[in-house]
């Protein structure tokens, strides 16, 4: 069965960086992209970007350009999302999800990132 | 900046039918935006319901259907069940630098 298992919660200080992992299993990793979505407390979903696990091509949300980097390690079927220069309004649950374009299907369980001094 | 708009809240009676819509600030929503619909319950990750306007995932209950309606993407629930009470989000893909944009969500109450 398809599973996306994310890394654990993180607490970071303003200005720091965070790297969240998303380990995929149950399917051929390079056959799908991975999307990243975040949700601030009590707020809606925000699309952050996407990476092709086939060739590493990325597409980032304009507001995050320059602060976010998405990568994959095909040897371990793991996707990563790094966000730099963290601010308090980056506090959110970060989700990875399989797919892009025509559709997203499976989601990870979410990773809470708290930015606080 | 592109804005995707959904009804903030809707109420439906058990067994009833309700349609949620998803509009784009850029104009009519077409199949080229590959509308996706997701359901989210409190404390849970979102769950995918519909992709590419009207296609259901293997786990999507038959009472959920997706379509294009009056220039918007639409999600219709027929024969609503109490467990359908949740927040529903649409996602539209604009391509290029715009990428994907979620709607603000519709809180569906079953009462």
JSON list of C-alpha atoms in Angstrom, two decimals:
[
{"chain": "A", "resi": 1, "resn": "UNK", "atom": "CA", "xyz": [0.00, 0.00, 0.00]},
{"chain": "A", "resi": 2, "resn": "UNK", "atom": "CA", "xyz": [1.14, 3.51, -0.75]},
{"chain": "A", "resi": 3, "resn": "UNK", "atom": "CA", "xyz": [2.52, 5.35, 2.27]},
{"chain": "A", "resi": 4, "resn": "UNK", "atom": "CA", "xyz": [4.19, 8.70, 2.79]},
{"chain": "A", "resi": 5, "resn": "UNK", "atom": "CA", "xyz": [5.83, 8.95, 6.21]},
{"chain": "A", "resi": 6, "resn": "UNK", "atom": "CA", "xyz": [7.13, 12.33, 7.30]},
{"chain": "A", "resi": 7, "resn": "UNK", "atom": "CA", "xyz": [9.75, 13.33, 9.85]},
{"chain": "A", "resi": 8, "resn": "UNK", "atom": "CA", "xyz": [8.84, 14.53, 13.32]},
{"chain": "A", "resi": 9, "resn": "UNK", "atom": "CA", "xyz": [7.91, 17.90, 14.71]},
{"chain": "A", "resi": 10, "resn": "UNK", "atom": "CA", "xyz": [10.48, 20.69, 14.77]},
{"chain": "A", "resi": 11, "resn": "UNK", "atom": "CA", "xyz": [10.94, 23.85, 16.82]},
{"chain": "A", "resi": 12, "resn": "UNK", "atom": "CA", "xyz": [13.12, 26.52, 15.23]},
{"chain": "A", "resi": 13, "resn": "UNK", "atom": "CA", "xyz": [14.19, 30.07, 16.02]},
{"chain": "A", "resi": 14, "resn": "UNK", "atom": "CA", "xyz": [13.50, 32.92, 13.61]},
{"chain": "A", "resi": 15, "resn": "UNK", "atom": "CA", "xyz": [16.13, 33.06, 10.89]},
{"chain": "A", "resi": 16, "resn": "UNK", "atom": "CA", "xyz": [16.94, 29.35, 11.09]},
{"chain": "A", "resi": 17, "resn": "UNK", "atom": "CA", "xyz": [16.25, 26.66, 8.50]},
{"chain": "A", "resi": 18, "resn": "UNK", "atom": "CA", "xyz": [14.21, 23.48, 8.64]},
{"chain": "A", "resi": 19, "resn": "UNK", "atom": "CA", "xyz": [14.34, 20.37, 6.48]},
{"chain": "A", "resi": 20, "resn": "UNK", "atom": "CA", "xyz": [11.35, 18.04, 6.44]},
{"chain": "A", "resi": 21, "resn": "UNK", "atom": "CA", "xyz": [11.57, 14.55, 4.96]},
{"chain": "A", "resi": 22, "resn": "UNK", "atom": "CA", "xyz": [8.90, 12.41, 3.33]},
{"chain": "A", "resi": 23, "resn": "UNK", "atom": "CA", "xyz": [9.69, 8.73, 2.83]},
{"chain": "A", "resi": 24, "resn": "UNK", "atom": "CA", "xyz": [7.61, 6.99, 0.20]},
{"chain": "A", "resi": 25, "resn": "UNK", "atom": "CA", "xyz": [6.81, 3.30, -0.06]},
{"chain": "A", "resi": 26, "resn": "UNK", "atom": "CA", "xyz": [4.43, 1.00, -1.89]},
{"chain": "A", "resi": 27, "resn": "UNK", "atom": "CA", "xyz": [4.96, 2.40, -5.39]},
{"chain": "A", "resi": 28, "resn": "UNK", "atom": "CA", "xyz": [7.68, 3.26, -7.91]},
{"chain": "A", "resi": 29, "resn": "UNK", "atom": "CA", "xyz": [9.02, 6.52, -6.48]},
{"chain": "A", "resi": 30, "resn": "UNK", "atom": "CA", "xyz": [10.26, 7.95, -9.77]},
{"chain": "A", "resi": 31, "resn": "UNK", "atom": "CA", "xyz": [6.87, 7.52, -11.47]},
{"chain": "A", "resi": 32, "resn": "UNK", "atom": "CA", "xyz": [5.23, 10.37, -9.54]},
{"chain": "A", "resi": 33, "resn": "UNK", "atom": "CA", "xyz": [5.96, 13.89, -8.39]},
{"chain": "A", "resi": 34, "resn": "UNK", "atom": "CA", "xyz": [5.76, 15.05, -4.79]},
{"chain": "A", "resi": 35, "resn": "UNK", "atom": "CA", "xyz": [3.84, 18.18, -3.84]},
{"chain": "A", "resi": 36, "resn": "UNK", "atom": "CA", "xyz": [4.34, 20.12, -0.62]},
{"chain": "A", "resi": 37, "resn": "UNK", "atom": "CA", "xyz": [1.44, 21.88, 1.10]},
{"chain": "A", "resi": 38, "resn": "UNK", "atom": "CA", "xyz": [1.34, 23.76, 4.39]},
{"chain": "A", "resi": 39, "resn": "UNK", "atom": "CA", "xyz": [-1.40, 24.80, 6.78]},
{"chain": "A", "resi": 40, "resn": "UNK", "atom": "CA", "xyz": [-0.96, 27.51, 9.38]},
{"chain": "A", "resi": 41, "resn": "UNK", "atom": "CA", "xyz": [-2.89, 27.06, 12.65]},
{"chain": "A", "resi": 42, "resn": "UNK", "atom": "CA", "xyz": [-6.62, 27.51, 12.03]},
{"chain": "A", "resi": 43, "resn": "UNK", "atom": "CA", "xyz": [-6.03, 28.43, 8.39]},
{"chain": "A", "resi": 44, "resn": "UNK", "atom": "CA", "xyz": [-6.51, 26.86, 4.98]},
{"chain": "A", "resi": 45, "resn": "UNK", "atom": "CA", "xyz": [-4.18, 24.89, 2.75]},
{"chain": "A", "resi": 46, "resn": "UNK", "atom": "CA", "xyz": [-1.34, 26.61, 0.90]},
{"chain": "A", "resi": 47, "resn": "UNK", "atom": "CA", "xyz": [0.41, 25.05, -2.10]},
{"chain": "A", "resi": 48, "resn": "UNK", "atom": "CA", "xyz": [4.18, 25.37, -1.71]},
{"chain": "A", "resi": 49, "resn": "UNK", "atom": "CA", "xyz": [5.51, 23.65, -4.77]},
{"chain": "A", "resi": 50, "resn": "UNK", "atom": "CA", "xyz": [6.26, 20.40, -6.52]},
{"chain": "A", "resi": 51, "resn": "UNK", "atom": "CA", "xyz": [9.21, 18.27, -7.51]},
{"chain": "A", "resi": 52, "resn": "UNK", "atom": "CA", "xyz": [9.42, 15.57, -10.13]},
{"chain": "A", "resi": 53, "resn": "UNK", "atom": "CA", "xyz": [10.92, 12.45, -8.61]},
{"chain": "A", "resi": 54, "resn": "UNK", "atom": "CA", "xyz": [11.83, 11.38, -12.15]},
{"chain": "A", "resi": 55, "resn": "UNK", "atom": "CA", "xyz": [14.15, 14.24, -13.13]},
{"chain": "A", "resi": 56, "resn": "UNK", "atom": "CA", "xyz": [14.22, 16.66, -10.17]},
{"chain": "A", "resi": 57, "resn": "UNK", "atom": "CA", "xyz": [12.38, 19.45, -11.98]},
{"chain": "A", "resi": 58, "resn": "UNK", "atom": "CA", "xyz": [10.75, 21.83, -9.53]},
{"chain": "A", "resi": 59, "resn": "UNK", "atom": "CA", "xyz": [8.01, 24.45, -9.50]},
{"chain": "A", "resi": 60, "resn": "UNK", "atom": "CA", "xyz": [7.84, 26.67, -6.41]},
{"chain": "A", "resi": 61, "resn": "UNK", "atom": "CA", "xyz": [5.13, 29.04, -5.25]},
{"chain": "A", "resi": 62, "resn": "UNK", "atom": "CA", "xyz": [6.15, 32.60, -6.08]},
{"chain": "A", "resi": 63, "resn": "UNK", "atom": "CA", "xyz": [5.93, 33.80, -2.49]},
{"chain": "A", "resi": 64, "resn": "UNK", "atom": "CA", "xyz": [8.45, 31.17, -1.37]},
{"chain": "A", "resi": 65, "resn": "UNK", "atom": "CA", "xyz": [10.93, 31.57, -4.23]},
{"chain": "A", "resi": 66, "resn": "UNK", "atom": "CA", "xyz": [14.44, 32.00, -2.86]},
{"chain": "A", "resi": 67, "resn": "UNK", "atom": "CA", "xyz": [13.61, 30.49, 0.55]},
{"chain": "A", "resi": 68, "resn": "UNK", "atom": "CA", "xyz": [12.47, 26.98, -0.35]},
{"chain": "A", "resi": 69, "resn": "UNK", "atom": "CA", "xyz": [14.31, 24.05, -1.91]},
{"chain": "A", "resi": 70, "resn": "UNK", "atom": "CA", "xyz": [12.74, 20.70, -2.73]},
{"chain": "A", "resi": 71, "resn": "UNK", "atom": "CA", "xyz": [14.91, 17.67, -3.45]},
{"chain": "A", "resi": 72, "resn": "UNK", "atom": "CA", "xyz": [14.61, 13.93, -3.74]},
{"chain": "A", "resi": 73, "resn": "UNK", "atom": "CA", "xyz": [16.86, 10.96, -3.00]},
{"chain": "A", "resi": 74, "resn": "UNK", "atom": "CA", "xyz": [15.78, 8.17, -5.33]},
{"chain": "A", "resi": 75, "resn": "UNK", "atom": "CA", "xyz": [18.06, 5.67, -3.57]},
{"chain": "A", "resi": 76, "resn": "UNK", "atom": "CA", "xyz": [15.89, 5.92, -0.44]},
{"chain": "A", "resi": 77, "resn": "UNK", "atom": "CA", "xyz": [12.61, 7.03, -2.07]},
{"chain": "A", "resi": 78, "resn": "UNK", "atom": "CA", "xyz": [12.63, 10.13, 0.08]},
{"chain": "A", "resi": 79, "resn": "UNK", "atom": "CA", "xyz": [11.62, 13.69, -0.72]},
{"chain": "A", "resi": 80, "resn": "UNK", "atom": "CA", "xyz": [12.86, 16.71, 1.21]},
{"chain": "A", "resi": 81, "resn": "UNK", "atom": "CA", "xyz": [11.62, 20.25, 1.67]},
{"chain": "A", "resi": 82, "resn": "UNK", "atom": "CA", "xyz": [13.98, 22.84, 3.13]},
{"chain": "A", "resi": 83, "resn": "UNK", "atom": "CA", "xyz": [12.72, 26.27, 4.15]},
{"chain": "A", "resi": 84, "resn": "UNK", "atom": "CA", "xyz": [15.25, 28.95, 5.11]},
{"chain": "A", "resi": 85, "resn": "UNK", "atom": "CA", "xyz": [15.13, 32.29, 6.92]},
{"chain": "A", "resi": 86, "resn": "UNK", "atom": "CA", "xyz": [12.18, 31.11, 8.99]},
{"chain": "A", "resi": 87, "resn": "UNK", "atom": "CA", "xyz": [9.68, 33.64, 10.33]},
{"chain": "A", "resi": 88, "resn": "UNK", "atom": "CA", "xyz": [6.90, 33.29, 12.84]},
{"chain": "A", "resi": 89, "resn": "UNK", "atom": "CA", "xyz": [4.33, 33.10, 10.05]},
{"chain": "A", "resi": 90, "resn": "UNK", "atom": "CA", "xyz": [6.04, 29.95, 8.74]},
{"chain": "A", "resi": 91, "resn": "UNK", "atom": "CA", "xyz": [4.63, 28.13, 11.77]},
{"chain": "A", "resi": 92, "resn": "UNK", "atom": "CA", "xyz": [2.43, 25.48, 10.21]},
{"chain": "A", "resi": 93, "resn": "UNK", "atom": "CA", "xyz": [1.82, 21.81, 9.57]},
{"chain": "A", "resi": 94, "resn": "UNK", "atom": "CA", "xyz": [3.75, 20.81, 6.46]},
{"chain": "A", "resi": 95, "resn": "UNK", "atom": "CA", "xyz": [2.41, 18.00, 4.29]},
{"chain": "A", "resi": 96, "resn": "UNK", "atom": "CA", "xyz": [3.89, 16.06, 1.43]},
{"chain": "A", "resi": 97, "resn": "UNK", "atom": "CA", "xyz": [1.54, 14.48, -1.08]},
{"chain": "A", "resi": 98, "resn": "UNK", "atom": "CA", "xyz": [1.99, 12.29, -4.11]},
{"chain": "A", "resi": 99, "resn": "UNK", "atom": "CA", "xyz": [1.29, 13.84, -7.49]},
{"chain": "A", "resi": 100, "resn": "UNK", "atom": "CA", "xyz": [0.87, 17.14, -9.27]},
{"chain": "A", "resi": 101, "resn": "UNK", "atom": "CA", "xyz": [-0.84, 18.40, -12.38]},
{"chain": "A", "resi": 102, "resn": "UNK", "atom": "CA", "xyz": [-3.65, 15.98, -13.07]},
{"chain": "A", "resi": 103, "resn": "UNK", "atom": "CA", "xyz": [-4.03, 15.06, -9.44]},
{"chain": "A", "resi": 104, "resn": "UNK", "atom": "CA", "xyz": [-2.80, 14.55, -5.92]},
{"chain": "A", "resi": 105, "resn": "UNK", "atom": "CA", "xyz": [-3.81, 11.33, -4.21]},
{"chain": "A", "resi": 106, "resn": "UNK", "atom": "CA", "xyz": [-1.91, 10.11, -1.12]},
{"chain": "A", "resi": 107, "resn": "UNK", "atom": "CA", "xyz": [-0.85, 12.43, 1.70]},
{"chain": "A", "resi": 108, "resn": "UNK", "atom": "CA", "xyz": [1.73, 12.21, 4.46]},
{"chain": "A", "resi": 109, "resn": "UNK", "atom": "CA", "xyz": [0.67, 12.56, 8.08]},
{"chain": "A", "resi": 110, "resn": "UNK", "atom": "CA", "xyz": [2.03, 16.11, 8.38]},
{"chain": "A", "resi": 111, "resn": "UNK", "atom": "CA", "xyz": [4.95, 17.68, 10.25]},
{"chain": "A", "resi": 112, "resn": "UNK", "atom": "CA", "xyz": [4.42, 20.55, 12.67]},
{"chain": "A", "resi": 113, "resn": "UNK", "atom": "CA", "xyz": [7.09, 23.23, 12.37]},
{"chain": "A", "resi": 114, "resn": "UNK", "atom": "CA", "xyz": [7.00, 25.86, 15.10]},
{"chain": "A", "resi": 115, "resn": "UNK", "atom": "CA", "xyz": [9.02, 29.05, 14.70]},
{"chain": "A", "resi": 116, "resn": "UNK", "atom": "CA", "xyz": [9.49, 30.83, 17.99]},
{"chain": "A", "resi": 117, "resn": "UNK", "atom": "CA", "xyz": [12.17, 32.78, 19.79]},
{"chain": "B", "resi": 1, "resn": "UNK", "atom": "CA", "xyz": [-2.16, 37.49, -7.45]},
{"chain": "B", "resi": 2, "resn": "UNK", "atom": "CA", "xyz": [-4.61, 34.77, -8.37]},
{"chain": "B", "resi": 3, "resn": "UNK", "atom": "CA", "xyz": [-7.40, 34.09, -5.90]},
{"chain": "B", "resi": 4, "resn": "UNK", "atom": "CA", "xyz": [-9.53, 30.93, -5.80]},
{"chain": "B", "resi": 5, "resn": "UNK", "atom": "CA", "xyz": [-12.86, 31.47, -4.07]},
{"chain": "B", "resi": 6, "resn": "UNK", "atom": "CA", "xyz": [-15.12, 28.96, -2.31]},
{"chain": "B", "resi": 7, "resn": "UNK", "atom": "CA", "xyz": [-18.22, 29.42, -0.19]},
{"chain": "B", "resi": 8, "resn": "UNK", "atom": "CA", "xyz": [-17.01, 29.91, 3.40]},
{"chain": "B", "resi": 9, "resn": "UNK", "atom": "CA", "xyz": [-19.73, 27.72, 4.84]},
{"chain": "B", "resi": 10, "resn": "UNK", "atom": "CA", "xyz": [-22.74, 25.63, 3.83]},
{"chain": "B", "resi": 11, "resn": "UNK", "atom": "CA", "xyz": [-25.31, 23.66, 5.79]},
{"chain": "B", "resi": 12, "resn": "UNK", "atom": "CA", "xyz": [-27.15, 20.59, 4.53]},
{"chain": "B", "resi": 13, "resn": "UNK", "atom": "CA", "xyz": [-29.58, 18.12, 6.09]},
{"chain": "B", "resi": 14, "resn": "UNK", "atom": "CA", "xyz": [-28.75, 14.43, 6.26]},
{"chain": "B", "resi": 15, "resn": "UNK", "atom": "CA", "xyz": [-29.84, 12.75, 3.05]},
{"chain": "B", "resi": 16, "resn": "UNK", "atom": "CA", "xyz": [-29.87, 16.01, 1.18]},
{"chain": "B", "resi": 17, "resn": "UNK", "atom": "CA", "xyz": [-27.83, 17.29, -1.74]},
{"chain": "B", "resi": 18, "resn": "UNK", "atom": "CA", "xyz": [-25.36, 20.16, -1.72]},
{"chain": "B", "resi": 19, "resn": "UNK", "atom": "CA", "xyz": [-23.04, 21.69, -4.31]},
{"chain": "B", "resi": 20, "resn": "UNK", "atom": "CA", "xyz": [-19.79, 23.41, -3.41]},
{"chain": "B", "resi": 21, "resn": "UNK", "atom": "CA", "xyz": [-18.15, 25.66, -6.00]},
{"chain": "B", "resi": 22, "resn": "UNK", "atom": "CA", "xyz": [-14.65, 26.88, -6.81]},
{"chain": "B", "resi": 23, "resn": "UNK", "atom": "CA", "xyz": [-14.11, 30.08, -8.79]},
{"chain": "B", "resi": 24, "resn": "UNK", "atom": "CA", "xyz": [-10.97, 31.65, -10.23]},
{"chain": "B", "resi": 25, "resn": "UNK", "atom": "CA", "xyz": [-10.19, 35.37, -10.21]},
{"chain": "B", "resi": 26, "resn": "UNK", "atom": "CA", "xyz": [-8.71, 34.93, -13.71]},
{"chain": "B", "resi": 27, "resn": "UNK", "atom": "CA", "xyz": [-12.02, 33.93, -15.28]},
{"chain": "B", "resi": 28, "resn": "UNK", "atom": "CA", "xyz": [-13.89, 30.73, -16.05]},
{"chain": "B", "resi": 29, "resn": "UNK", "atom": "CA", "xyz": [-12.54, 27.49, -14.64]},
{"chain": "B", "resi": 30, "resn": "UNK", "atom": "CA", "xyz": [-11.97, 24.90, -17.35]},
{"chain": "B", "resi": 31, "resn": "UNK", "atom": "CA", "xyz": [-10.76, 21.31, -17.35]},
{"chain": "B", "resi": 32, "resn": "UNK", "atom": "CA", "xyz": [-7.31, 22.69, -18.15]},
{"chain": "B", "resi": 33, "resn": "UNK", "atom": "CA", "xyz": [-7.02, 23.78, -14.53]},
{"chain": "B", "resi": 34, "resn": "UNK", "atom": "CA", "xyz": [-7.33, 20.11, -13.48]},
{"chain": "B", "resi": 35, "resn": "UNK", "atom": "CA", "xyz": [-9.62, 20.88, -10.50]},
{"chain": "B", "resi": 36, "resn": "UNK", "atom": "CA", "xyz": [-8.93, 18.71, -7.47]},
{"chain": "B", "resi": 37, "resn": "UNK", "atom": "CA", "xyz": [-11.13, 18.41, -4.39]},
{"chain": "B", "resi": 38, "resn": "UNK", "atom": "CA", "xyz": [-10.03, 17.42, -0.88]},
{"chain": "B", "resi": 39, "resn": "UNK", "atom": "CA", "xyz": [-11.83, 16.71, 2.38]},
{"chain": "B", "resi": 40, "resn": "UNK", "atom": "CA", "xyz": [-10.25, 17.54, 5.72]},
{"chain": "B", "resi": 41, "resn": "UNK", "atom": "CA", "xyz": [-11.56, 16.71, 9.17]},
{"chain": "B", "resi": 42, "resn": "UNK", "atom": "CA", "xyz": [-10.19, 18.32, 12.34]},
{"chain": "B", "resi": 43, "resn": "UNK", "atom": "CA", "xyz": [-6.76, 17.05, 13.31]},
{"chain": "B", "resi": 44, "resn": "UNK", "atom": "CA", "xyz": [-6.39, 14.96, 10.16]},
{"chain": "B", "resi": 45, "resn": "UNK", "atom": "CA", "xyz": [-4.45, 15.25, 6.94]},
{"chain": "B", "resi": 46, "resn": "UNK", "atom": "CA", "xyz": [-6.50, 16.13, 3.86]},
{"chain": "B", "resi": 47, "resn": "UNK", "atom": "CA", "xyz": [-7.99, 13.28, 1.89]},
{"chain": "B", "resi": 48, "resn": "UNK", "atom": "CA", "xyz": [-8.22, 13.40, -1.89]},
{"chain": "B", "resi": 49, "resn": "UNK", "atom": "CA", "xyz": [-11.72, 13.03, -3.36]},
{"chain": "B", "resi": 50, "resn": "UNK", "atom": "CA", "xyz": [-11.70, 14.20, -7.00]},
{"chain": "B", "resi": 51, "resn": "UNK", "atom": "CA", "xyz": [-8.99, 14.89, -9.59]},
{"chain": "B", "resi": 52, "resn": "UNK", "atom": "CA", "xyz": [-9.06, 16.37, -13.10]},
{"chain": "B", "resi": 53, "resn": "UNK", "atom": "CA", "xyz": [-12.54, 17.86, -12.65]},
{"chain": "B", "resi": 54, "resn": "UNK", "atom": "CA", "xyz": [-14.59, 14.70, -12.25]},
{"chain": "B", "resi": 55, "resn": "UNK", "atom": "CA", "xyz": [-12.42, 11.62, -11.70]},
{"chain": "B", "resi": 56, "resn": "UNK", "atom": "CA", "xyz": [-12.82, 9.75, -8.44]},
{"chain": "B", "resi": 57, "resn": "UNK", "atom": "CA", "xyz": [-10.11, 7.97, -6.52]},
{"chain": "B", "resi": 58, "resn": "UNK", "atom": "CA", "xyz": [-10.68, 4.32, -5.66]},
{"chain": "B", "resi": 59, "resn": "UNK", "atom": "CA", "xyz": [-11.74, 5.27, -2.13]},
{"chain": "B", "resi": 60, "resn": "UNK", "atom": "CA", "xyz": [-14.09, 8.12, -3.05]},
{"chain": "B", "resi": 61, "resn": "UNK", "atom": "CA", "xyz": [-17.69, 7.33, -2.07]},
{"chain": "B", "resi": 62, "resn": "UNK", "atom": "CA", "xyz": [-20.13, 7.28, -4.98]},
{"chain": "B", "resi": 63, "resn": "UNK", "atom": "CA", "xyz": [-22.17, 10.12, -3.47]},
{"chain": "B", "resi": 64, "resn": "UNK", "atom": "CA", "xyz": [-19.35, 12.58, -4.33]},
{"chain": "B", "resi": 65, "resn": "UNK", "atom": "CA", "xyz": [-19.13, 13.91, -7.88]},
{"chain": "B", "resi": 66, "resn": "UNK", "atom": "CA", "xyz": [-17.15, 16.66, -9.59]},
{"chain": "B", "resi": 67, "resn": "UNK", "atom": "CA", "xyz": [-18.08, 18.83, -12.56]},
{"chain": "B", "resi": 68, "resn": "UNK", "atom": "CA", "xyz": [-17.82, 22.25, -14.18]},
{"chain": "B", "resi": 69, "resn": "UNK", "atom": "CA", "xyz": [-20.82, 24.46, -13.52]},
{"chain": "B", "resi": 70, "resn": "UNK", "atom": "CA", "xyz": [-21.36, 28.02, -14.71]},
{"chain": "B", "resi": 71, "resn": "UNK", "atom": "CA", "xyz": [-17.65, 28.75, -15.14]},
{"chain": "B", "resi": 72, "resn": "UNK", "atom": "CA", "xyz": [-16.68, 27.19, -11.83]},
{"chain": "B", "resi": 73, "resn": "UNK", "atom": "CA", "xyz": [-15.50, 23.80, -10.64]},
{"chain": "B", "resi": 74, "resn": "UNK", "atom": "CA", "xyz": [-18.14, 22.09, -8.54]},
{"chain": "B", "resi": 75, "resn": "UNK", "atom": "CA", "xyz": [-18.32, 19.28, -6.00]},
{"chain": "B", "resi": 76, "resn": "UNK", "atom": "CA", "xyz": [-21.75, 17.76, -5.44]},
{"chain": "B", "resi": 77, "resn": "UNK", "atom": "CA", "xyz": [-22.65, 15.53, -2.52]},
{"chain": "B", "resi": 78, "resn": "UNK", "atom": "CA", "xyz": [-25.87, 13.54, -3.01]},
{"chain": "B", "resi": 79, "resn": "UNK", "atom": "CA", "xyz": [-27.40, 11.73, -0.07]},
{"chain": "B", "resi": 80, "resn": "UNK", "atom": "CA", "xyz": [-25.22, 13.50, 2.49]},
{"chain": "B", "resi": 81, "resn": "UNK", "atom": "CA", "xyz": [-24.14, 11.48, 5.52]},
{"chain": "B", "resi": 82, "resn": "UNK", "atom": "CA", "xyz": [-23.27, 12.83, 8.99]},
{"chain": "B", "resi": 83, "resn": "UNK", "atom": "CA", "xyz": [-19.64, 11.81, 8.44]},
{"chain": "B", "resi": 84, "resn": "UNK", "atom": "CA", "xyz": [-19.44, 14.21, 5.48]},
{"chain": "B", "resi": 85, "resn": "UNK", "atom": "CA", "xyz": [-19.25, 17.13, 7.90]},
{"chain": "B", "resi": 86, "resn": "UNK", "atom": "CA", "xyz": [-15.78, 18.52, 7.18]},
{"chain": "B", "resi": 87, "resn": "UNK", "atom": "CA", "xyz": [-13.81, 21.27, 5.47]},
{"chain": "B", "resi": 88, "resn": "UNK", "atom": "CA", "xyz": [-13.57, 20.94, 1.69]},
{"chain": "B", "resi": 89, "resn": "UNK", "atom": "CA", "xyz": [-10.82, 22.48, -0.42]},
{"chain": "B", "resi": 90, "resn": "UNK", "atom": "CA", "xyz": [-10.43, 22.83, -4.15]},
{"chain": "B", "resi": 91, "resn": "UNK", "atom": "CA", "xyz": [-7.06, 23.14, -5.91]},
{"chain": "B", "resi": 92, "resn": "UNK", "atom": "CA", "xyz": [-6.54, 24.64, -9.36]},
{"chain": "B", "resi": 93, "resn": "UNK", "atom": "CA", "xyz": [-3.35, 24.40, -11.42]},
{"chain": "B", "resi": 94, "resn": "UNK", "atom": "CA", "xyz": [-2.34, 27.48, -13.39]},
{"chain": "B", "resi": 95, "resn": "UNK", "atom": "CA", "xyz": [1.00, 26.22, -14.63]},
{"chain": "B", "resi": 96, "resn": "UNK", "atom": "CA", "xyz": [4.25, 28.13, -14.93]},
{"chain": "B", "resi": 97, "resn": "UNK", "atom": "CA", "xyz": [5.27, 30.44, -12.10]},
{"chain": "B", "resi": 98, "resn": "UNK", "atom": "CA", "xyz": [1.75, 30.43, -10.67]},
{"chain": "B", "resi": 99, "resn": "UNK", "atom": "CA", "xyz": [1.69, 26.72, -10.00]},
{"chain": "B", "resi": 100, "resn": "UNK", "atom": "CA", "xyz": [-1.21, 25.56, -7.87]},
{"chain": "B", "resi": 101, "resn": "UNK", "atom": "CA", "xyz": [-3.63, 27.64, -5.81]},
{"chain": "B", "resi": 102, "resn": "UNK", "atom": "CA", "xyz": [-5.99, 26.32, -3.14]},
{"chain": "B", "resi": 103, "resn": "UNK", "atom": "CA", "xyz": [-9.36, 27.82, -2.45]},
{"chain": "B", "resi": 104, "resn": "UNK", "atom": "CA", "xyz": [-10.03, 29.13, 1.04]},
{"chain": "B", "resi": 105, "resn": "UNK", "atom": "CA", "xyz": [-12.14, 26.10, 1.92]},
{"chain": "B", "resi": 106, "resn": "UNK", "atom": "CA", "xyz": [-15.83, 25.45, 2.58]},
{"chain": "B", "resi": 107, "resn": "UNK", "atom": "CA", "xyz": [-16.93, 24.33, 6.02]},
{"chain": "B", "resi": 108, "resn": "UNK", "atom": "CA", "xyz": [-19.79, 21.89, 5.46]},
{"chain": "B", "resi": 109, "resn": "UNK", "atom": "CA", "xyz": [-22.15, 21.37, 8.36]},
{"chain": "B", "resi": 110, "resn": "UNK", "atom": "CA", "xyz": [-24.60, 18.44, 8.33]},
{"chain": "B", "resi": 111, "resn": "UNK", "atom": "CA", "xyz": [-27.56, 19.36, 10.49]}
]
